[in-house]
PDB file of C-alpha atoms in Angstrom:
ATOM      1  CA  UNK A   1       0.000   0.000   0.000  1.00 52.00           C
ATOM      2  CA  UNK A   2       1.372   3.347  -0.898  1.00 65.00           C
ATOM      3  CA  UNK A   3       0.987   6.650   0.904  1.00 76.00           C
ATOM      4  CA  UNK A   4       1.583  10.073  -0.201  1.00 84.00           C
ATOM      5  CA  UNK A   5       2.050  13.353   1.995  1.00 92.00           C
ATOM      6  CA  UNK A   6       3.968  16.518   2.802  1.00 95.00           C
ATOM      7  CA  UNK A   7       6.326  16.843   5.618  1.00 96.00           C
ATOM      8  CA  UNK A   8       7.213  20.598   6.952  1.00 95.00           C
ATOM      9  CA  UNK A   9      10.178  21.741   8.352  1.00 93.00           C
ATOM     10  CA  UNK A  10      11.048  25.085   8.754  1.00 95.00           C
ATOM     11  CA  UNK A  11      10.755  26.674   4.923  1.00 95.00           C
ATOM     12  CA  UNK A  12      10.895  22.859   4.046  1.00 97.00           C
ATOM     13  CA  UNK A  13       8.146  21.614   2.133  1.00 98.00           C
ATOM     14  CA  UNK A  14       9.237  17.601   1.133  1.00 98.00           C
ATOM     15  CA  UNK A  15       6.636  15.357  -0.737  1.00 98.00           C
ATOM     16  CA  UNK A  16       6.667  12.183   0.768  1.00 98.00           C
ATOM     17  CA  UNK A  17       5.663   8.432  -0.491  1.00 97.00           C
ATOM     18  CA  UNK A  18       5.845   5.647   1.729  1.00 96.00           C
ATOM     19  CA  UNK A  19       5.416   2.055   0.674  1.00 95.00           C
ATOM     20  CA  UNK A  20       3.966  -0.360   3.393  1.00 91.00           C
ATOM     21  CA  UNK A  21       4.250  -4.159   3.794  1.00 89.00           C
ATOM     22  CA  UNK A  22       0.799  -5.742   3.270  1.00 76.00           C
ATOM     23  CA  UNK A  23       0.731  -8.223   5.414  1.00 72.00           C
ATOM     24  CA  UNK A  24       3.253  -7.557   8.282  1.00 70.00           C
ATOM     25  CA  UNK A  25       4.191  -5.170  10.577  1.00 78.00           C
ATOM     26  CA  UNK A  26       7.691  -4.008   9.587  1.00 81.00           C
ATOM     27  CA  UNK A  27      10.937  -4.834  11.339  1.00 91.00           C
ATOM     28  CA  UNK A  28      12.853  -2.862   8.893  1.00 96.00           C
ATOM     29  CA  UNK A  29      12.906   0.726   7.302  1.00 97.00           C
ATOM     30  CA  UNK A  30      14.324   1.309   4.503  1.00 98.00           C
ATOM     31  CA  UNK A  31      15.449   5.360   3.345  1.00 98.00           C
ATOM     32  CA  UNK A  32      15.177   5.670  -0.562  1.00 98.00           C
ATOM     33  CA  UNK A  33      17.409   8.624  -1.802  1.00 98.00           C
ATOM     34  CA  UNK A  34      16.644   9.486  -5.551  1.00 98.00           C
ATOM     35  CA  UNK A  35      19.029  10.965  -8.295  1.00 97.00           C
ATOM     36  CA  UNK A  36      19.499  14.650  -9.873  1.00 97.00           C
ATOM     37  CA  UNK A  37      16.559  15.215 -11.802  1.00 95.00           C
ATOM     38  CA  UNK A  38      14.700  12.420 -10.796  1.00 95.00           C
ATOM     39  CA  UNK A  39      12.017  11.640  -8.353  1.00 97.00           C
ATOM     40  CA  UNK A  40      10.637   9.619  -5.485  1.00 97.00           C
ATOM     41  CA  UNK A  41       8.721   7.739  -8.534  1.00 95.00           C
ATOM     42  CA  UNK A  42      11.574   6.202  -9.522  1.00 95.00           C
ATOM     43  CA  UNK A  43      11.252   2.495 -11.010  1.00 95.00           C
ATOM     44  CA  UNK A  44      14.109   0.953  -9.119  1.00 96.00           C
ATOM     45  CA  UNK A  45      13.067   2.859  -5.697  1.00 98.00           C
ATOM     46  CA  UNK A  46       9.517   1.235  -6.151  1.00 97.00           C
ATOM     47  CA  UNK A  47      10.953  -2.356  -7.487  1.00 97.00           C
ATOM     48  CA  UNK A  48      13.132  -2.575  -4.747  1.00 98.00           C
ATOM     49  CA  UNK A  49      10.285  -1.133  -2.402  1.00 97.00           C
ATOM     50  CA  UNK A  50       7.979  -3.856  -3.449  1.00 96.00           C
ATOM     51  CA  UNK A  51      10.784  -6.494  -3.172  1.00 97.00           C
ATOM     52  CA  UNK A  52      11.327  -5.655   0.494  1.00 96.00           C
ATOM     53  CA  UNK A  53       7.965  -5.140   1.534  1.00 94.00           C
ATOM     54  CA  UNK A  54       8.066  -8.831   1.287  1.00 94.00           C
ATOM     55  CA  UNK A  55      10.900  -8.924   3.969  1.00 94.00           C
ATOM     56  CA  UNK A  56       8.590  -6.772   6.004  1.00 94.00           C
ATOM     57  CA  UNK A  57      10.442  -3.700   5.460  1.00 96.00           C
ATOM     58  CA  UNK A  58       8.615   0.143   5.154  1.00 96.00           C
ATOM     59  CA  UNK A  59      10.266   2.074   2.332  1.00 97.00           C
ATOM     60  CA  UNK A  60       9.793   6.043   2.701  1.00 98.00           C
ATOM     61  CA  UNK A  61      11.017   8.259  -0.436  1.00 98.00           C
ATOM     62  CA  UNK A  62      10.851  11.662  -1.160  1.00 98.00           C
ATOM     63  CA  UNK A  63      11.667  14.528  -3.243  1.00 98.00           C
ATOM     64  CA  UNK A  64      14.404  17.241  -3.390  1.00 98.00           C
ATOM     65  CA  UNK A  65      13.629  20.982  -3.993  1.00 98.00           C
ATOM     66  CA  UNK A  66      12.403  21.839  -7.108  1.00 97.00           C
ATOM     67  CA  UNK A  67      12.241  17.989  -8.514  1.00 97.00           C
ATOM     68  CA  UNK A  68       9.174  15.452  -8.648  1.00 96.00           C
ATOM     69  CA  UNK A  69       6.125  16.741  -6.668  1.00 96.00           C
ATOM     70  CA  UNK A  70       7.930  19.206  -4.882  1.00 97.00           C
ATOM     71  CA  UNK A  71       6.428  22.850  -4.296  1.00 97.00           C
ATOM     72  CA  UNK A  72       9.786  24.158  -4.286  1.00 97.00           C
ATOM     73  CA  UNK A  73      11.849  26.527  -6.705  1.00 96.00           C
ATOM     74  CA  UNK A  74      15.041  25.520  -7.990  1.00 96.00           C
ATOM     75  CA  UNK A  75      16.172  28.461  -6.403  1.00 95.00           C
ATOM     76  CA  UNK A  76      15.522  26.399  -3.364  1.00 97.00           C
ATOM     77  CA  UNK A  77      17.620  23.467  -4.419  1.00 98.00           C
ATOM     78  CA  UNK A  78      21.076  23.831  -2.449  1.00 98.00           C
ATOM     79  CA  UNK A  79      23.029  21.199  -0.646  1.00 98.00           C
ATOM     80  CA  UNK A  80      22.311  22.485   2.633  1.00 98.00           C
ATOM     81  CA  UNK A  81      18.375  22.258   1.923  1.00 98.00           C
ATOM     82  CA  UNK A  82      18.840  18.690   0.150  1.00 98.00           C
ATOM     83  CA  UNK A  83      20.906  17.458   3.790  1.00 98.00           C
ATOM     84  CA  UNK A  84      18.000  19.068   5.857  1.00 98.00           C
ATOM     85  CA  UNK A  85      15.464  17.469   3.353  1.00 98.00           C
ATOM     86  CA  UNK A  86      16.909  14.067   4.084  1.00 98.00           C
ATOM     87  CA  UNK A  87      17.534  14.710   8.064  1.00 98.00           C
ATOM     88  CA  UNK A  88      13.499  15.461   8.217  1.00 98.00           C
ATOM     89  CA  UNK A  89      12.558  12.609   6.549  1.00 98.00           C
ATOM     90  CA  UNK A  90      14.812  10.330   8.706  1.00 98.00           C
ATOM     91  CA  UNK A  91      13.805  11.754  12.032  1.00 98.00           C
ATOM     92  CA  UNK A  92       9.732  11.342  10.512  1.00 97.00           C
ATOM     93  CA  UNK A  93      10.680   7.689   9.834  1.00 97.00           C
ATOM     94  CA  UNK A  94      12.253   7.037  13.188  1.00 96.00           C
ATOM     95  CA  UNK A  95       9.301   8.527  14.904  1.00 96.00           C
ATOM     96  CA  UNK A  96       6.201   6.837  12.237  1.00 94.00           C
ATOM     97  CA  UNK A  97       8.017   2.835  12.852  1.00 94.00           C
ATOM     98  CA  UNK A  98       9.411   2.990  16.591  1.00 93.00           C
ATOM     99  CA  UNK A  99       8.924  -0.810  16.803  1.00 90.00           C
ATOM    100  CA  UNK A 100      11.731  -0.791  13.647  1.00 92.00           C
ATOM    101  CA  UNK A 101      14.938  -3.136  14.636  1.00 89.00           C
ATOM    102  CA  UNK A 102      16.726  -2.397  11.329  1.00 96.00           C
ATOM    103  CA  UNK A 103      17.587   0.548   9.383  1.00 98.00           C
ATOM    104  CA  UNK A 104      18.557   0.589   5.243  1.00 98.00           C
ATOM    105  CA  UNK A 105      19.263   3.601   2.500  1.00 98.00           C
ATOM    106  CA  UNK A 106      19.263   3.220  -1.120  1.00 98.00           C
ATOM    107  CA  UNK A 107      20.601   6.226  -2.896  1.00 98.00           C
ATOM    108  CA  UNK A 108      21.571   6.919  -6.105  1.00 98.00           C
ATOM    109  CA  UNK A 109      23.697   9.341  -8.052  1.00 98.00           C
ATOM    110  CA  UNK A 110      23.390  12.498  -6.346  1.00 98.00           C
ATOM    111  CA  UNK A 111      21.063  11.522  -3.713  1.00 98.00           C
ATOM    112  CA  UNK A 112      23.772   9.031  -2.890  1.00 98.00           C
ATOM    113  CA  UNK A 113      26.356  12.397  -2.806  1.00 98.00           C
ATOM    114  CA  UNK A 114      24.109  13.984  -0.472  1.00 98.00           C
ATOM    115  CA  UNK A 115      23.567  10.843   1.865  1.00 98.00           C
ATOM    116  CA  UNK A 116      27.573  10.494   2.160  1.00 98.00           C
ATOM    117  CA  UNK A 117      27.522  14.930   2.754  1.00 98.00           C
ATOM    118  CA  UNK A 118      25.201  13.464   5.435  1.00 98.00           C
ATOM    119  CA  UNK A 119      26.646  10.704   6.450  1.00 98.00           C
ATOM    120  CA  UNK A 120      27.646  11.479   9.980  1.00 97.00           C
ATOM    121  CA  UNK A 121      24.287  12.354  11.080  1.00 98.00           C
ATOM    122  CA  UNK A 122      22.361   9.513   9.614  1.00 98.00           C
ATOM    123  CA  UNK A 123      24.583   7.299  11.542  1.00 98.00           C
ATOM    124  CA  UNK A 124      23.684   9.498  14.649  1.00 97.00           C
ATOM    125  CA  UNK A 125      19.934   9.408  13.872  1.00 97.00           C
ATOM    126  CA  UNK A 126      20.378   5.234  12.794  1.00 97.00           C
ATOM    127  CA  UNK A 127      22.669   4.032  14.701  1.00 96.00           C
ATOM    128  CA  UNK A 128      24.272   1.206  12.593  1.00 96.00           C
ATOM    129  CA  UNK A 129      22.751   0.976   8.657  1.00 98.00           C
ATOM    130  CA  UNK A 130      23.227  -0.460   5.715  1.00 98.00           C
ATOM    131  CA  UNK A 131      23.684   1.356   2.589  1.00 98.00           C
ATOM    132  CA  UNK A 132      23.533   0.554  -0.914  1.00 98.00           C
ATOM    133  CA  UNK A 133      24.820   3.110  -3.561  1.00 98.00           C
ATOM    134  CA  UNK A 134      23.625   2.835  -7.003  1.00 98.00           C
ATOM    135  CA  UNK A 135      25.804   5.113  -9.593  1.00 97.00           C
ATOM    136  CA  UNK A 136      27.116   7.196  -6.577  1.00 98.00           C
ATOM    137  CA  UNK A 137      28.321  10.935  -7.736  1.00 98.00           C
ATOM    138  CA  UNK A 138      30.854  10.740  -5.717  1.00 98.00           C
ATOM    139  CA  UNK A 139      32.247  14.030  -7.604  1.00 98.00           C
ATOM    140  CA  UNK A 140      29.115  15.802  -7.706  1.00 98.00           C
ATOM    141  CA  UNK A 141      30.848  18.334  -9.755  1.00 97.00           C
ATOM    142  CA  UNK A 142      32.101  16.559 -12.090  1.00 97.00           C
ATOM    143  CA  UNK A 143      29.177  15.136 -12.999  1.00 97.00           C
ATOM    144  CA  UNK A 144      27.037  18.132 -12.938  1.00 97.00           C
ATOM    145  CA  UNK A 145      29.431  19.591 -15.930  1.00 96.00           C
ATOM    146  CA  UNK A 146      28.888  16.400 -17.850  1.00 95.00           C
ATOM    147  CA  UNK A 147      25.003  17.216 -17.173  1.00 94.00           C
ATOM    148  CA  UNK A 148      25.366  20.848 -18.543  1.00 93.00           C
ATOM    149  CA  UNK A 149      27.302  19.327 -21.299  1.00 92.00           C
ATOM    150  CA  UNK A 150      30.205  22.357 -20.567  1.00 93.00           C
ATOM    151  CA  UNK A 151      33.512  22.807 -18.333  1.00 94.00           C
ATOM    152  CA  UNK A 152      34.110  24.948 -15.032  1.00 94.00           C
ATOM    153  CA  UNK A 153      34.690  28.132 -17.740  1.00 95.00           C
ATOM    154  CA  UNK A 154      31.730  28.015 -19.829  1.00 94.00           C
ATOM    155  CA  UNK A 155      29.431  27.853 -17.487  1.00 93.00           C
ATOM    156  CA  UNK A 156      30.858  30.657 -15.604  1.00 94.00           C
ATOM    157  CA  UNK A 157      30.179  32.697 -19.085  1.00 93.00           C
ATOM    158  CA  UNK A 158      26.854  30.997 -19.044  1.00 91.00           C
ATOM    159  CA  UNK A 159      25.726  31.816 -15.811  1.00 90.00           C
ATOM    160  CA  UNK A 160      22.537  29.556 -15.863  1.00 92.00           C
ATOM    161  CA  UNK A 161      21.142  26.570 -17.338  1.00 92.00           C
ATOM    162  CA  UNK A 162      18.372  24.763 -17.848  1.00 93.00           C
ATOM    163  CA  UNK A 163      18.454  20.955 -16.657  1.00 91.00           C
ATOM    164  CA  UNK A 164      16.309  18.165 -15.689  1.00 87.00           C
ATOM    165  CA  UNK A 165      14.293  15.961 -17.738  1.00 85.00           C
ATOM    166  CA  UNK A 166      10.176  16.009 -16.967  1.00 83.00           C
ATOM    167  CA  UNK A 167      10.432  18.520 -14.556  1.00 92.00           C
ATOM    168  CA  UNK A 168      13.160  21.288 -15.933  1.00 93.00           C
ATOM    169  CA  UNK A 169      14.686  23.689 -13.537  1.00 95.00           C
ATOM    170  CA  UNK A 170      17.080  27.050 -14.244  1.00 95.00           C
ATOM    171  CA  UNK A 171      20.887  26.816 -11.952  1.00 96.00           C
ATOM    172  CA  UNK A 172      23.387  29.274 -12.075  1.00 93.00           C
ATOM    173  CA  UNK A 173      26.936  28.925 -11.432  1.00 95.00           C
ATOM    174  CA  UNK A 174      26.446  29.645  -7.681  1.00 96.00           C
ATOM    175  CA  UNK A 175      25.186  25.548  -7.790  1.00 97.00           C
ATOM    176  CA  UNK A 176      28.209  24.062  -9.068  1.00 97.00           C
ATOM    177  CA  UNK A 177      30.370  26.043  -6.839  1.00 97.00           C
ATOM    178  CA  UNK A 178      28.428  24.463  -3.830  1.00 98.00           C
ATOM    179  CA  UNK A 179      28.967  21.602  -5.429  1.00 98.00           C
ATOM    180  CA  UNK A 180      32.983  22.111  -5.757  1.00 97.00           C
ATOM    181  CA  UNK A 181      33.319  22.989  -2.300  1.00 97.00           C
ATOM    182  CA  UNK A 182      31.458  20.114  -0.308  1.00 97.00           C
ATOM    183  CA  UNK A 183      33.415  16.810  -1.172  1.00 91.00           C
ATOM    184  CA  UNK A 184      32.074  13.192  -0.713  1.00 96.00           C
ATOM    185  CA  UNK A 185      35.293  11.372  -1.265  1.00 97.00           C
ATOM    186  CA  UNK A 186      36.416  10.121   1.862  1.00 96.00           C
ATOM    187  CA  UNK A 187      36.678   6.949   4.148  1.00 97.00           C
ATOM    188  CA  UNK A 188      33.530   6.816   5.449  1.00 96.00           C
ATOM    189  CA  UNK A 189      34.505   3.978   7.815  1.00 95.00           C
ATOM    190  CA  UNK A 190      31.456   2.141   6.947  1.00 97.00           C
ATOM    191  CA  UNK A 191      29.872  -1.218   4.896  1.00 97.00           C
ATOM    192  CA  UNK A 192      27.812   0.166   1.829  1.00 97.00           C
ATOM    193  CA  UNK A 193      27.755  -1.906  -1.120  1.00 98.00           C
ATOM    194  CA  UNK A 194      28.246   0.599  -4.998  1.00 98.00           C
ATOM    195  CA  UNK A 195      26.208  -0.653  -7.699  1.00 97.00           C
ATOM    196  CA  UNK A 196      28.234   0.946 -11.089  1.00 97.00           C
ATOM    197  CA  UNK A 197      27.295   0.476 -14.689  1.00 96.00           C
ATOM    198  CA  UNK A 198      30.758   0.076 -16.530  1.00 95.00           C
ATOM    199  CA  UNK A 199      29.210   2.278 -19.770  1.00 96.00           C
ATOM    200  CA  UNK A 200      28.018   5.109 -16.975  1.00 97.00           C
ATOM    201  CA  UNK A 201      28.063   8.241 -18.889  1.00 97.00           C
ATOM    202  CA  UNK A 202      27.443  10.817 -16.099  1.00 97.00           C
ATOM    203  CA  UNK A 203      30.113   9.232 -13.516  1.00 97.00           C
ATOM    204  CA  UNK A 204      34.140   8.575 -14.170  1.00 95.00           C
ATOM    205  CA  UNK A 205      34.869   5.023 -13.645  1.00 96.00           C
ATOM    206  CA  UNK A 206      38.042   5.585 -11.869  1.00 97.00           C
ATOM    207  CA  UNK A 207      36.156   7.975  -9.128  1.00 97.00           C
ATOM    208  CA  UNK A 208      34.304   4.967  -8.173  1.00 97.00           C
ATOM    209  CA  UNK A 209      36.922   3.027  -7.917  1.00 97.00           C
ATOM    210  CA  UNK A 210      39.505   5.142  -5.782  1.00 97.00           C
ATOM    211  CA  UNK A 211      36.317   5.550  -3.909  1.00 98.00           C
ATOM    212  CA  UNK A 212      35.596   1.763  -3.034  1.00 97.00           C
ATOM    213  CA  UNK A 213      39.709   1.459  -2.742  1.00 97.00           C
ATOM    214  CA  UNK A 214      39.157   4.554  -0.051  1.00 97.00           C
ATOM    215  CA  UNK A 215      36.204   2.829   1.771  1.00 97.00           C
ATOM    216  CA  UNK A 216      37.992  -0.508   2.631  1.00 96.00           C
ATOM    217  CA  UNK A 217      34.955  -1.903   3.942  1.00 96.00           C
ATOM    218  CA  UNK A 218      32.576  -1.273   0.961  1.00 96.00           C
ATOM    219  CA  UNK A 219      31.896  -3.604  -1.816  1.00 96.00           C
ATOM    220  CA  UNK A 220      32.091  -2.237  -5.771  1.00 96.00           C
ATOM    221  CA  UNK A 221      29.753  -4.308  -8.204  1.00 96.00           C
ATOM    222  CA  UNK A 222      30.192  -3.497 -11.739  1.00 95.00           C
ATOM    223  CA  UNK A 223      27.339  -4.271 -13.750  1.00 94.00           C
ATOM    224  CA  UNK A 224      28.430  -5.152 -17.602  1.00 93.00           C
ATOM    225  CA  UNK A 225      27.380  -2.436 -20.238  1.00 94.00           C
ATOM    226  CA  UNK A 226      25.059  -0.523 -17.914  1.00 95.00           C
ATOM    227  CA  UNK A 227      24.563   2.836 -18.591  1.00 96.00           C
ATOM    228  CA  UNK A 228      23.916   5.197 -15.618  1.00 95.00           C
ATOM    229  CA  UNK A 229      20.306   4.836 -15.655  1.00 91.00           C
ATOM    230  CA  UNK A 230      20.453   1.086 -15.674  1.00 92.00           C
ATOM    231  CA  UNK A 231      17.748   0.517 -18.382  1.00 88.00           C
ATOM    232  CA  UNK A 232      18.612  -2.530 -20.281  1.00 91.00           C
ATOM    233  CA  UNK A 233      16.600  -5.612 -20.113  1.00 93.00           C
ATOM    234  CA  UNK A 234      17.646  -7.237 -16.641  1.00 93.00           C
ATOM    235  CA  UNK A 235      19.305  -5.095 -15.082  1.00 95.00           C
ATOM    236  CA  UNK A 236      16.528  -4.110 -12.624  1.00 95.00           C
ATOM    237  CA  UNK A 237      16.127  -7.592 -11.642  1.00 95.00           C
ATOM    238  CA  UNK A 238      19.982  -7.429 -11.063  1.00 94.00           C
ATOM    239  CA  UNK A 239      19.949  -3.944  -8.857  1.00 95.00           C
ATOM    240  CA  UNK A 240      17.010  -5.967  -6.993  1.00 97.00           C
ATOM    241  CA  UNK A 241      18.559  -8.802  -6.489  1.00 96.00           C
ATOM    242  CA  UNK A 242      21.945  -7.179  -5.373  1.00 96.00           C
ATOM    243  CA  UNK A 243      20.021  -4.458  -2.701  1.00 97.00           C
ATOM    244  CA  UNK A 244      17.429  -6.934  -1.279  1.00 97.00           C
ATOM    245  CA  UNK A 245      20.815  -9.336  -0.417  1.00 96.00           C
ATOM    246  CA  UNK A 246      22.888  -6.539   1.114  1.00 97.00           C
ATOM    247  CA  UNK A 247      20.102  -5.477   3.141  1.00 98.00           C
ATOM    248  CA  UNK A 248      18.830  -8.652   4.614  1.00 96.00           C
ATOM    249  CA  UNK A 249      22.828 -10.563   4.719  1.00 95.00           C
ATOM    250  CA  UNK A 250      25.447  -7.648   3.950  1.00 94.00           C
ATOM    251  CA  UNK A 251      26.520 -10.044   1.523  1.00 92.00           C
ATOM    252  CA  UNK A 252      26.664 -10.309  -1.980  1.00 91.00           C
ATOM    253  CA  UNK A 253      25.630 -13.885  -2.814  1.00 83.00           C
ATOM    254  CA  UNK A 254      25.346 -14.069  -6.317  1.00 64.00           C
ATOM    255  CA  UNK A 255      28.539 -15.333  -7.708  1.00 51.00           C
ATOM    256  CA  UNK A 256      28.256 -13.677 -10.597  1.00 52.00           C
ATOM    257  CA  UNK A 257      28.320 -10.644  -9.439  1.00 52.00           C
ATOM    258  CA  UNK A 258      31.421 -10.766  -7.064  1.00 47.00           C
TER     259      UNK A 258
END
């Protein structure tokens, strides 16, 4: 069963959807983090959603400034309003499924940069989670420029641009330098398992690698000819399979896959 609300914080206004087991009460929450122009609609947050419902797990996602359902500007959308974004919706969780024994995020691209910006006070909110990282933009920056299809210098002569896919929003160079100066790559000093398409066109390759060879106790799983939006036959079923194993064993089992 899905639910759909708005949670207020401040001058926060964050669409929520939250996906419920149907025939359990859930022993597990699960935080799903989308990407940079997506949505909480996304097809792998609600595949994996409906996959771990059956594991009696809630799944809560929600939507940055100015993306998806969001009443927000893009004028609204800066790092420090994407962290409190996520920080609401964590504390709502902890208070909506008190009886929860387990806690889980799936983020991906740069929802996965801002959970690692985060990362210090999800593990104060959580305690001990698991984390899976799908595409992570580790280099937010760096992939923003490949976004706006220009370097550091053009779109300083720019100023703006327009970006996004269904729901388009106007950024000036003001974005990208918050972007510069708040780094993700570090040892985080924590399991997460990476999920990486080796034909990602929005993420360098060797980023996620010096990243995983950074985070000693992470797990890298490149998925053959995947493209950053993973949207070849199969490999949703593989991004399923992967996630629902990390978060019920910390493991991956498939041999395949190792």
């Amino acid at each position: 069963m899905d639910q759909h609300t708005i949670l207020t914080h401040g001058d926060l206004q964050i669409p929520i959807k939250t996906f419920e087991p149907d025939y359990a009460t859930g022993s597990r929450v699960l935080i799903a983090v989308h990407g940079f122009g997506g949505d909480m609609q996304s097809s792998v947050i609600g595949a994996i959603a409906e996959e771990m419902g059956f594991y009696n797990t809630h799944t809560i996602a929600f939507d940055f400034p100015a993306h998806g359902e969001s009443p927000m500007h893009a004028r609204d959308l800066t790092l420090d309003n994407c962290i409190g974004c996520l920080n609401t919706v964590v504390d709502y969780a902890v208070a909506r499924w008190p009886q929860a024994g387990e806690y889980a995020v799936l983020a991906s691209s740069f929802g996965a940069y801002i959970a690692l910006l985060a990362i210090d006070d999800l593990k104060e909110k959580l305690g001990r989670f698991k984390m899976v990282l799908r595409c992570p933009a580790v280099r937010m920056n760096k992939t923003f420029l490949k976004i706006a299809r220009t370097d550091a210098e053009g779109l300083m002569k720019k100023g703006r641009i327009i970006c996004g896919y269904e729901r388009k929003m106007e950024l000036g160079y003001d974005f990208f330098e918050q972007l510069q100066a708040n780094n993700a790559v570090a040892d985080h000093d924590m399991p997460m398992l990476i999920l990486q398409g080796d034909r990602d066109e929005l993420i360098d390759l060797e980023d996620t690698e010096f990243f995983r060879l950074l985070n000693s106790k992470s797990c890298l799983v490149m998925i053959p000819g995947a493209t950053h939006r993973f949207n070849h036959e199969g490999e949703l079923d593989m991004i399923v399979d992967l996630a629902r194993d990390w978060y019920l064993c910390e493991e991956v089992l498939l041999c395949e896959y190792k």
